[in-house]
Amino acid sequence: MANPFVKLWNYLKALGNAKIDEHADPKIQIQQAIEEAQRQHQALSQQAASVIGNQRQLEMKLNRQLEEVERLQANTRQALTLADQATAAGDTQKATEYTNAAEAFAAQLVTAEQSVEDLKTLHDQSLQAAEQAKKAVERNAMILQQKLAERSKLLSQLEQAKMQEQVSASLNQMSELAVPGNTPSLDQVREKIERRYANALGSAELAKNSVQGRMAEVEQASVQMAGHSRLEQIRASMRGELPSSAGAATPPLQKGEPATQTPPATEPPAQN
C-alpha cells in the first residue's frame, strides 16, 4: 500500500506544477524548451565526439600494432637468415642463438598478430558506433532546427494572440461603452433620460385630463376660433366683399385722446 504522505506530496507537486504552467509566460516556456533541446543536443554531440575519439584511438593503436607485426616479421626473417648463414659456416653455436632469437621473434609475432585481430574487431565496432553517433547527431541537429523554426512560429502566434486579445478587449469595451471610474455609461444615461421623458409624459397626461386642462383646452379653442374668424375677415376685405370700414383697422390714437371715443351727443326729438 502506498504511503499516503508520499501520495499527498506527489499530488501537491503536480498541483503546483499545474498552477505554475497555468500562470507561466508562454514566451519563457518556449525559451526554456529550446534551451533544454540545445543542452540535449550538446550532450549528444559530446557523447558522439567521445565515440568518434575512441574509434580514432583504436585506429592509431591498430596502425602501431601493424607496424609492430611488420617489425617482428622482419626480425624473424633476419634471425632465420643469420641462423642459416651460421649453419652454412659451420658455426653451430651462433646458428643455435639465431634460431632461438627467431623463435622468440616468432612468439612475439604471434602475440602481435593476435592483438591486431582483436584491435581490428574493436576498430570495426568503433567504426559502426561512430557512424551511428554521427547519424544521431545529424538527426538531433535537424530536430533542433525544427524546434527553432517552431519557436519562431509559436512566438509569432503568441504575438498574434496578444494582439487579438487586445482587439477583442477594445471591441468589448466599445460595445459596452463603459467608462471606468465614477462616470456613468451611455446605458445609464439613456435609462435616466427615458425615465424623465416618461415621467413628463405622465404628468402632461394627468394635466390634460384635469379640470384646469379642460379649461385650458376650451380657452385655446376659443382663441383659435377668434383668430380664424379674424383671418376670414381680412381675406374678405382684401377681396372687397366687406365695406372698407368693416375691415379697416382702428386709427391710431392722438396724444391726449382716450382709448374709447365718446360718440357726439344728439338732441332729443321735439315733443309735440
C-alpha atoms as a printed R data frame, in Angstrom:
    type eleno elety resid chain resno       x       y       z
1   ATOM     1    CA   MET     A     1   0.000   0.000   0.000
2   ATOM     2    CA   ALA     A     2   1.350   3.382  -0.993
3   ATOM     3    CA   ASN     A     3   2.364   5.812   1.698
4   ATOM     4    CA   PRO     A     4  -0.392   8.475   1.993
5   ATOM     5    CA   PHE     A     5   2.171  11.172   2.749
6   ATOM     6    CA   VAL     A     6   4.063  10.309  -0.425
7   ATOM     7    CA   LYS     A     7   0.828  10.401  -2.410
8   ATOM     8    CA   LEU     A     8  -0.048  13.763  -0.879
9   ATOM     9    CA   TRP     A     9   3.410  15.126  -1.657
10  ATOM    10    CA   ASN     A    10   3.200  13.946  -5.260
11  ATOM    11    CA   TYR     A    11  -0.269  15.458  -5.554
12  ATOM    12    CA   LEU     A    12   0.906  18.802  -4.192
13  ATOM    13    CA   LYS     A    13   3.872  18.799  -6.571
14  ATOM    14    CA   ALA     A    14   1.620  18.043  -9.532
15  ATOM    15    CA   LEU     A    15  -0.823  20.736  -8.417
16  ATOM    16    CA   GLY     A    16   1.980  23.259  -8.006
17  ATOM    17    CA   ASN     A    17   3.372  22.430 -11.433
18  ATOM    18    CA   ALA     A    18  -0.090  22.788 -12.951
19  ATOM    19    CA   LYS     A    19  -0.542  26.209 -11.327
20  ATOM    20    CA   ILE     A    20   2.887  27.303 -12.497
21  ATOM    21    CA   ASP     A    21   2.168  26.139 -16.046
22  ATOM    22    CA   GLU     A    22  -1.204  27.900 -15.960
23  ATOM    23    CA   HIS     A    23   0.233  31.281 -14.985
24  ATOM    24    CA   ALA     A    24   3.618  30.958 -16.696
25  ATOM    25    CA   ASP     A    25   4.568  33.204 -19.587
26  ATOM    26    CA   PRO     A    26   4.396  31.136 -22.821
27  ATOM    27    CA   LYS     A    27   7.358  33.062 -24.202
28  ATOM    28    CA   ILE     A    28   9.528  31.991 -21.258
29  ATOM    29    CA   GLN     A    29   8.293  28.397 -21.545
30  ATOM    30    CA   ILE     A    30   9.189  28.330 -25.237
31  ATOM    31    CA   GLN     A    31  12.667  29.639 -24.451
32  ATOM    32    CA   GLN     A    32  13.086  27.038 -21.706
33  ATOM    33    CA   ALA     A    33  12.100  24.242 -24.098
34  ATOM    34    CA   ILE     A    34  14.594  25.473 -26.700
35  ATOM    35    CA   GLU     A    35  17.376  25.743 -24.122
36  ATOM    36    CA   GLU     A    36  16.640  22.185 -22.931
37  ATOM    37    CA   ALA     A    37  16.763  20.922 -26.538
38  ATOM    38    CA   GLN     A    38  20.073  22.729 -27.051
39  ATOM    39    CA   ARG     A    39  21.502  21.163 -23.879
40  ATOM    40    CA   GLN     A    40  20.415  17.715 -25.042
41  ATOM    41    CA   HIS     A    41  21.979  18.290 -28.439
42  ATOM    42    CA   GLN     A    42  25.202  19.455 -26.825
43  ATOM    43    CA   ALA     A    43  25.293  16.380 -24.565
44  ATOM    44    CA   LEU     A    44  24.632  14.087 -27.538
45  ATOM    45    CA   SER     A    45  27.360  15.823 -29.529
46  ATOM    46    CA   GLN     A    46  29.814  15.323 -26.681
47  ATOM    47    CA   GLN     A    47  28.926  11.628 -26.468
48  ATOM    48    CA   ALA     A    48  29.315  11.267 -30.221
49  ATOM    49    CA   ALA     A    49  32.675  13.031 -30.046
50  ATOM    50    CA   SER     A    50  33.775  10.570 -27.361
51  ATOM    51    CA   VAL     A    51  32.710   7.598 -29.517
52  ATOM    52    CA   ILE     A    52  34.471   9.005 -32.572
53  ATOM    53    CA   GLY     A    53  37.547   9.767 -30.453
54  ATOM    54    CA   ASN     A    54  37.626   6.160 -29.235
55  ATOM    55    CA   GLN     A    55  37.427   4.961 -32.831
56  ATOM    56    CA   ARG     A    56  40.336   7.218 -33.778
57  ATOM    57    CA   GLN     A    57  42.363   5.981 -30.829
58  ATOM    58    CA   LEU     A    58  41.748   2.328 -31.763
59  ATOM    59    CA   GLU     A    59  42.742   3.156 -35.312
60  ATOM    60    CA   MET     A    60  46.058   4.597 -34.109
61  ATOM    61    CA   LYS     A    61  46.687   1.549 -31.885
62  ATOM    62    CA   LEU     A    62  45.913  -0.771 -34.777
63  ATOM    63    CA   ASN     A    63  48.357   1.068 -37.026
64  ATOM    64    CA   ARG     A    64  51.070   0.854 -34.383
65  ATOM    65    CA   GLN     A    65  50.375  -2.833 -33.866
66  ATOM    66    CA   LEU     A    66  50.547  -3.476 -37.592
67  ATOM    67    CA   GLU     A    67  53.906  -1.734 -37.663
68  ATOM    68    CA   GLU     A    68  54.995  -3.928 -34.752
69  ATOM    69    CA   VAL     A    69  53.908  -7.045 -36.668
70  ATOM    70    CA   GLU     A    70  55.926  -5.946 -39.679
71  ATOM    71    CA   ARG     A    71  58.935  -5.304 -37.468
72  ATOM    72    CA   LEU     A    72  58.659  -8.717 -35.786
73  ATOM    73    CA   GLN     A    73  58.234 -10.414 -39.134
74  ATOM    74    CA   ALA     A    74  61.345  -8.663 -40.422
75  ATOM    75    CA   ASN     A    75  63.307  -9.591 -37.281
76  ATOM    76    CA   THR     A    76  62.172 -13.188 -37.518
77  ATOM    77    CA   ARG     A    77  63.272 -13.400 -41.153
78  ATOM    78    CA   GLN     A    78  66.562 -11.734 -40.318
79  ATOM    79    CA   ALA     A    79  67.204 -14.151 -37.440
80  ATOM    80    CA   LEU     A    80  66.420 -17.132 -39.656
81  ATOM    81    CA   THR     A    81  68.716 -15.814 -42.366
82  ATOM    82    CA   LEU     A    82  71.544 -15.353 -39.892
83  ATOM    83    CA   ALA     A    83  70.906 -18.824 -38.452
84  ATOM    84    CA   ASP     A    84  71.107 -20.344 -41.930
85  ATOM    85    CA   GLN     A    85  74.303 -18.441 -42.640
86  ATOM    86    CA   ALA     A    86  75.836 -19.615 -39.334
87  ATOM    87    CA   THR     A    87  74.845 -23.192 -40.089
88  ATOM    88    CA   ALA     A    88  76.404 -22.923 -43.533
89  ATOM    89    CA   ALA     A    89  79.560 -21.517 -41.957
90  ATOM    90    CA   GLY     A    90  79.657 -24.417 -39.512
91  ATOM    91    CA   ASP     A    91  79.128 -22.145 -36.523
92  ATOM    92    CA   THR     A    92  76.669 -24.261 -34.614
93  ATOM    93    CA   GLN     A    93  76.575 -22.020 -31.565
94  ATOM    94    CA   LYS     A    94  75.638 -18.902 -33.495
95  ATOM    95    CA   ALA     A    95  73.184 -20.886 -35.545
96  ATOM    96    CA   THR     A    96  71.511 -22.008 -32.348
97  ATOM    97    CA   GLU     A    97  71.470 -18.477 -30.964
98  ATOM    98    CA   TYR     A    98  69.948 -17.041 -34.130
99  ATOM    99    CA   THR     A    99  67.427 -19.843 -34.210
100 ATOM   100    CA   ASN     A   100  66.417 -19.139 -30.614
101 ATOM   101    CA   ALA     A   101  66.117 -15.428 -31.454
102 ATOM   102    CA   ALA     A   102  63.968 -16.267 -34.463
103 ATOM   103    CA   GLU     A   103  61.723 -18.383 -32.268
104 ATOM   104    CA   ALA     A   104  61.416 -15.551 -29.736
105 ATOM   105    CA   PHE     A   105  60.551 -13.077 -32.500
106 ATOM   106    CA   ALA     A   106  58.042 -15.585 -33.874
107 ATOM   107    CA   ALA     A   107  56.387 -15.918 -30.456
108 ATOM   108    CA   GLN     A   108  56.133 -12.138 -30.160
109 ATOM   109    CA   LEU     A   109  54.829 -12.062 -33.709
110 ATOM   110    CA   VAL     A   110  52.030 -14.466 -32.838
111 ATOM   111    CA   THR     A   111  51.039 -12.308 -29.876
112 ATOM   112    CA   ALA     A   112  51.219  -9.144 -32.003
113 ATOM   113    CA   GLU     A   113  49.134 -10.697 -34.767
114 ATOM   114    CA   GLN     A   114  46.504 -11.785 -32.234
115 ATOM   115    CA   SER     A   115  46.468  -8.259 -30.847
116 ATOM   116    CA   VAL     A   116  45.994  -6.957 -34.382
117 ATOM   117    CA   GLU     A   117  42.989  -9.223 -34.869
118 ATOM   118    CA   ASP     A   118  41.482  -8.059 -31.598
119 ATOM   119    CA   LEU     A   119  42.109  -4.432 -32.482
120 ATOM   120    CA   LYS     A   120  40.567  -4.952 -35.914
121 ATOM   121    CA   THR     A   121  37.412  -6.308 -34.284
122 ATOM   122    CA   LEU     A   122  37.256  -3.404 -31.850
123 ATOM   123    CA   HIS     A   123  38.017  -0.966 -34.637
124 ATOM   124    CA   ASP     A   124  35.184  -2.297 -36.786
125 ATOM   125    CA   GLN     A   125  32.811  -1.995 -33.853
126 ATOM   126    CA   SER     A   126  34.026   1.503 -33.116
127 ATOM   127    CA   LEU     A   127  33.515   2.453 -36.766
128 ATOM   128    CA   GLN     A   128  29.885   1.355 -36.579
129 ATOM   129    CA   ALA     A   129  29.401   3.161 -33.269
130 ATOM   130    CA   ALA     A   130  30.998   6.319 -34.650
131 ATOM   131    CA   GLU     A   131  28.795   6.195 -37.743
132 ATOM   132    CA   GLN     A   132  25.703   5.735 -35.600
133 ATOM   133    CA   ALA     A   133  26.790   8.610 -33.369
134 ATOM   134    CA   LYS     A   134  27.263  10.871 -36.395
135 ATOM   135    CA   LYS     A   135  23.813   9.998 -37.708
136 ATOM   136    CA   ALA     A   136  22.294  10.552 -34.258
137 ATOM   137    CA   VAL     A   137  23.886  13.989 -34.054
138 ATOM   138    CA   GLU     A   138  22.684  14.842 -37.552
139 ATOM   139    CA   ARG     A   139  19.130  13.733 -36.749
140 ATOM   140    CA   ASN     A   140  19.144  15.638 -33.481
141 ATOM   141    CA   ALA     A   141  20.504  18.706 -35.262
142 ATOM   142    CA   MET     A   142  17.590  18.530 -37.704
143 ATOM   143    CA   ILE     A   143  15.169  18.158 -34.793
144 ATOM   144    CA   LEU     A   144  16.767  21.151 -33.101
145 ATOM   145    CA   GLN     A   145  16.412  23.204 -36.269
146 ATOM   146    CA   GLN     A   146  12.754  22.195 -36.474
147 ATOM   147    CA   LYS     A   147  12.261  23.260 -32.859
148 ATOM   148    CA   LEU     A   148  13.936  26.585 -33.574
149 ATOM   149    CA   ALA     A   149  11.626  27.093 -36.537
150 ATOM   150    CA   GLU     A   150   8.696  26.032 -34.363
151 ATOM   151    CA   ARG     A   151   9.819  28.558 -31.760
152 ATOM   152    CA   SER     A   152   9.657  31.356 -34.315
153 ATOM   153    CA   LYS     A   153   6.221  30.167 -35.388
154 ATOM   154    CA   LEU     A   154   4.963  29.917 -31.812
155 ATOM   155    CA   LEU     A   155   6.337  33.347 -30.944
156 ATOM   156    CA   SER     A   156   4.560  34.804 -33.967
157 ATOM   157    CA   GLN     A   157   1.345  33.059 -32.959
158 ATOM   158    CA   LEU     A   158   1.801  34.321 -29.417
159 ATOM   159    CA   GLU     A   159   2.154  37.909 -30.627
160 ATOM   160    CA   GLN     A   160  -0.902  37.468 -32.839
161 ATOM   161    CA   ALA     A   161  -2.838  36.059 -29.886
162 ATOM   162    CA   LYS     A   162  -1.843  39.038 -27.743
163 ATOM   163    CA   MET     A   163  -2.891  41.495 -30.443
164 ATOM   164    CA   GLN     A   164  -6.168  39.624 -30.942
165 ATOM   165    CA   GLU     A   165  -6.819  39.743 -27.212
166 ATOM   166    CA   GLN     A   166  -6.196  43.492 -27.226
167 ATOM   167    CA   VAL     A   167  -8.513  43.948 -30.213
168 ATOM   168    CA   SER     A   168 -11.203  41.821 -28.558
169 ATOM   169    CA   ALA     A   169 -10.875  43.775 -25.331
170 ATOM   170    CA   SER     A   170 -11.153  47.053 -27.242
171 ATOM   171    CA   LEU     A   171 -14.195  45.818 -29.144
172 ATOM   172    CA   ASN     A   172 -15.841  44.645 -25.948
173 ATOM   173    CA   GLN     A   173 -15.141  47.993 -24.324
174 ATOM   174    CA   MET     A   174 -16.526  49.824 -27.342
175 ATOM   175    CA   SER     A   175 -19.642  47.655 -27.404
176 ATOM   176    CA   GLU     A   176 -20.269  48.181 -23.738
177 ATOM   177    CA   LEU     A   177 -19.030  51.802 -23.769
178 ATOM   178    CA   ALA     A   178 -18.424  51.522 -20.088
179 ATOM   179    CA   VAL     A   179 -16.113  54.245 -18.845
180 ATOM   180    CA   PRO     A   180 -14.119  53.189 -15.781
181 ATOM   181    CA   GLY     A   181 -14.476  55.199 -12.630
182 ATOM   182    CA   ASN     A   182 -17.462  57.206 -11.446
183 ATOM   183    CA   THR     A   183 -18.572  58.359 -14.912
184 ATOM   184    CA   PRO     A   184 -21.927  56.757 -15.893
185 ATOM   185    CA   SER     A   185 -22.181  54.695 -19.033
186 ATOM   186    CA   LEU     A   186 -24.365  55.588 -22.002
187 ATOM   187    CA   ASP     A   187 -26.826  52.895 -20.990
188 ATOM   188    CA   GLN     A   188 -27.245  54.535 -17.611
189 ATOM   189    CA   VAL     A   189 -27.659  57.991 -19.181
190 ATOM   190    CA   ARG     A   190 -30.182  56.608 -21.685
191 ATOM   191    CA   GLU     A   191 -32.186  54.992 -18.907
192 ATOM   192    CA   LYS     A   192 -32.198  58.262 -16.951
193 ATOM   193    CA   ILE     A   193 -33.394  60.278 -19.958
194 ATOM   194    CA   GLU     A   194 -36.090  57.746 -20.791
195 ATOM   195    CA   ARG     A   195 -37.278  57.782 -17.193
196 ATOM   196    CA   ARG     A   196 -37.529  61.614 -17.174
197 ATOM   197    CA   TYR     A   197 -39.317  61.599 -20.524
198 ATOM   198    CA   ALA     A   198 -41.795  59.001 -19.309
199 ATOM   199    CA   ASN     A   199 -42.437  60.996 -16.146
200 ATOM   200    CA   ALA     A   200 -43.005  64.154 -18.201
201 ATOM   201    CA   LEU     A   201 -45.461  62.311 -20.461
202 ATOM   202    CA   GLY     A   202 -47.302  61.031 -17.420
203 ATOM   203    CA   SER     A   203 -47.521  64.498 -15.874
204 ATOM   204    CA   ALA     A   204 -48.762  66.003 -19.143
205 ATOM   205    CA   GLU     A   205 -51.389  63.299 -19.496
206 ATOM   206    CA   LEU     A   206 -52.611  63.918 -15.948
207 ATOM   207    CA   ALA     A   207 -52.736  67.697 -16.518
208 ATOM   208    CA   LYS     A   208 -54.645  67.209 -19.750
209 ATOM   209    CA   ASN     A   209 -57.305  65.090 -18.086
210 ATOM   210    CA   SER     A   210 -57.779  67.530 -15.157
211 ATOM   211    CA   VAL     A   211 -60.382  70.397 -14.923
212 ATOM   212    CA   GLN     A   212 -57.698  73.004 -15.458
213 ATOM   213    CA   GLY     A   213 -56.603  71.092 -18.506
214 ATOM   214    CA   ARG     A   214 -60.110  71.071 -19.939
215 ATOM   215    CA   MET     A   215 -60.454  74.796 -19.262
216 ATOM   216    CA   ALA     A   216 -57.177  75.466 -20.994
217 ATOM   217    CA   GLU     A   217 -58.357  73.457 -23.987
218 ATOM   218    CA   VAL     A   218 -61.599  75.487 -24.170
219 ATOM   219    CA   GLU     A   219 -59.716  78.766 -23.944
220 ATOM   220    CA   GLN     A   220 -57.284  77.625 -26.587
221 ATOM   221    CA   ALA     A   221 -60.149  76.578 -28.856
222 ATOM   222    CA   SER     A   222 -61.842  79.987 -28.387
223 ATOM   223    CA   VAL     A   223 -58.657  81.806 -29.262
224 ATOM   224    CA   GLN     A   224 -58.205  79.627 -32.323
225 ATOM   225    CA   MET     A   225 -61.802  80.289 -33.459
226 ATOM   226    CA   ALA     A   226 -61.438  84.053 -32.950
227 ATOM   227    CA   GLY     A   227 -58.210  84.040 -34.859
228 ATOM   228    CA   HIS     A   228 -59.797  82.027 -37.650
229 ATOM   229    CA   SER     A   229 -62.744  84.480 -37.841
230 ATOM   230    CA   ARG     A   230 -60.418  87.459 -37.943
231 ATOM   231    CA   LEU     A   231 -58.398  85.812 -40.666
232 ATOM   232    CA   GLU     A   232 -61.519  85.300 -42.788
233 ATOM   233    CA   GLN     A   233 -62.481  88.950 -42.293
234 ATOM   234    CA   ILE     A   234 -59.098  90.084 -43.533
235 ATOM   235    CA   ARG     A   235 -59.350  87.826 -46.569
236 ATOM   236    CA   ALA     A   236 -62.875  89.130 -47.365
237 ATOM   237    CA   SER     A   237 -61.669  92.725 -47.029
238 ATOM   238    CA   MET     A   238 -58.859  92.002 -49.424
239 ATOM   239    CA   ARG     A   239 -61.380  90.588 -51.949
240 ATOM   240    CA   GLY     A   240 -63.727  93.617 -51.468
241 ATOM   241    CA   GLU     A   241 -66.568  91.564 -50.091
242 ATOM   242    CA   LEU     A   242 -66.834  93.744 -46.957
243 ATOM   243    CA   PRO     A   243 -67.035  97.546 -46.622
244 ATOM   244    CA   SER     A   244 -63.738  99.164 -46.083
245 ATOM   245    CA   SER     A   245 -64.897 100.400 -42.705
246 ATOM   246    CA   ALA     A   246 -65.552  96.817 -41.633
247 ATOM   247    CA   GLY     A   247 -62.075  95.722 -42.496
248 ATOM   248    CA   ALA     A   248 -60.293  98.958 -41.723
249 ATOM   249    CA   ALA     A   249 -58.027  98.983 -38.827
250 ATOM   250    CA   THR     A   250 -58.720 101.242 -35.899
251 ATOM   251    CA   PRO     A   251 -56.951 104.594 -36.449
252 ATOM   252    CA   PRO     A   252 -54.150 105.331 -34.115
253 ATOM   253    CA   LEU     A   253 -54.855 107.446 -31.059
254 ATOM   254    CA   GLN     A   254 -53.746 111.023 -30.871
255 ATOM   255    CA   LYS     A   255 -51.874 112.246 -27.874
256 ATOM   256    CA   GLY     A   256 -54.267 113.010 -25.020
257 ATOM   257    CA   GLU     A   257 -57.200 111.156 -26.587
258 ATOM   258    CA   PRO     A   258 -58.980 108.450 -24.626
259 ATOM   259    CA   ALA     A   259 -58.742 104.949 -25.885
260 ATOM   260    CA   THR     A   260 -62.559 104.796 -26.237
261 ATOM   261    CA   GLN     A   261 -64.058 107.797 -28.057
262 ATOM   262    CA   THR     A   262 -67.495 109.000 -26.937
263 ATOM   263    CA   PRO     A   263 -69.868 109.497 -29.870
264 ATOM   264    CA   PRO     A   264 -71.215 113.087 -30.283
265 ATOM   265    CA   ALA     A   265 -74.369 113.870 -28.344
266 ATOM   266    CA   THR     A   266 -77.556 114.278 -30.340
267 ATOM   267    CA   GLU     A   267 -80.503 116.454 -29.423
268 ATOM   268    CA   PRO     A   268 -83.591 114.615 -28.365
269 ATOM   269    CA   PRO     A   269 -86.502 114.822 -30.781
270 ATOM   270    CA   ALA     A   270 -89.040 117.588 -30.173
271 ATOM   271    CA   GLN     A   271 -92.234 116.599 -28.482
272 ATOM   272    CA   ASN     A   272 -95.498 117.549 -29.982
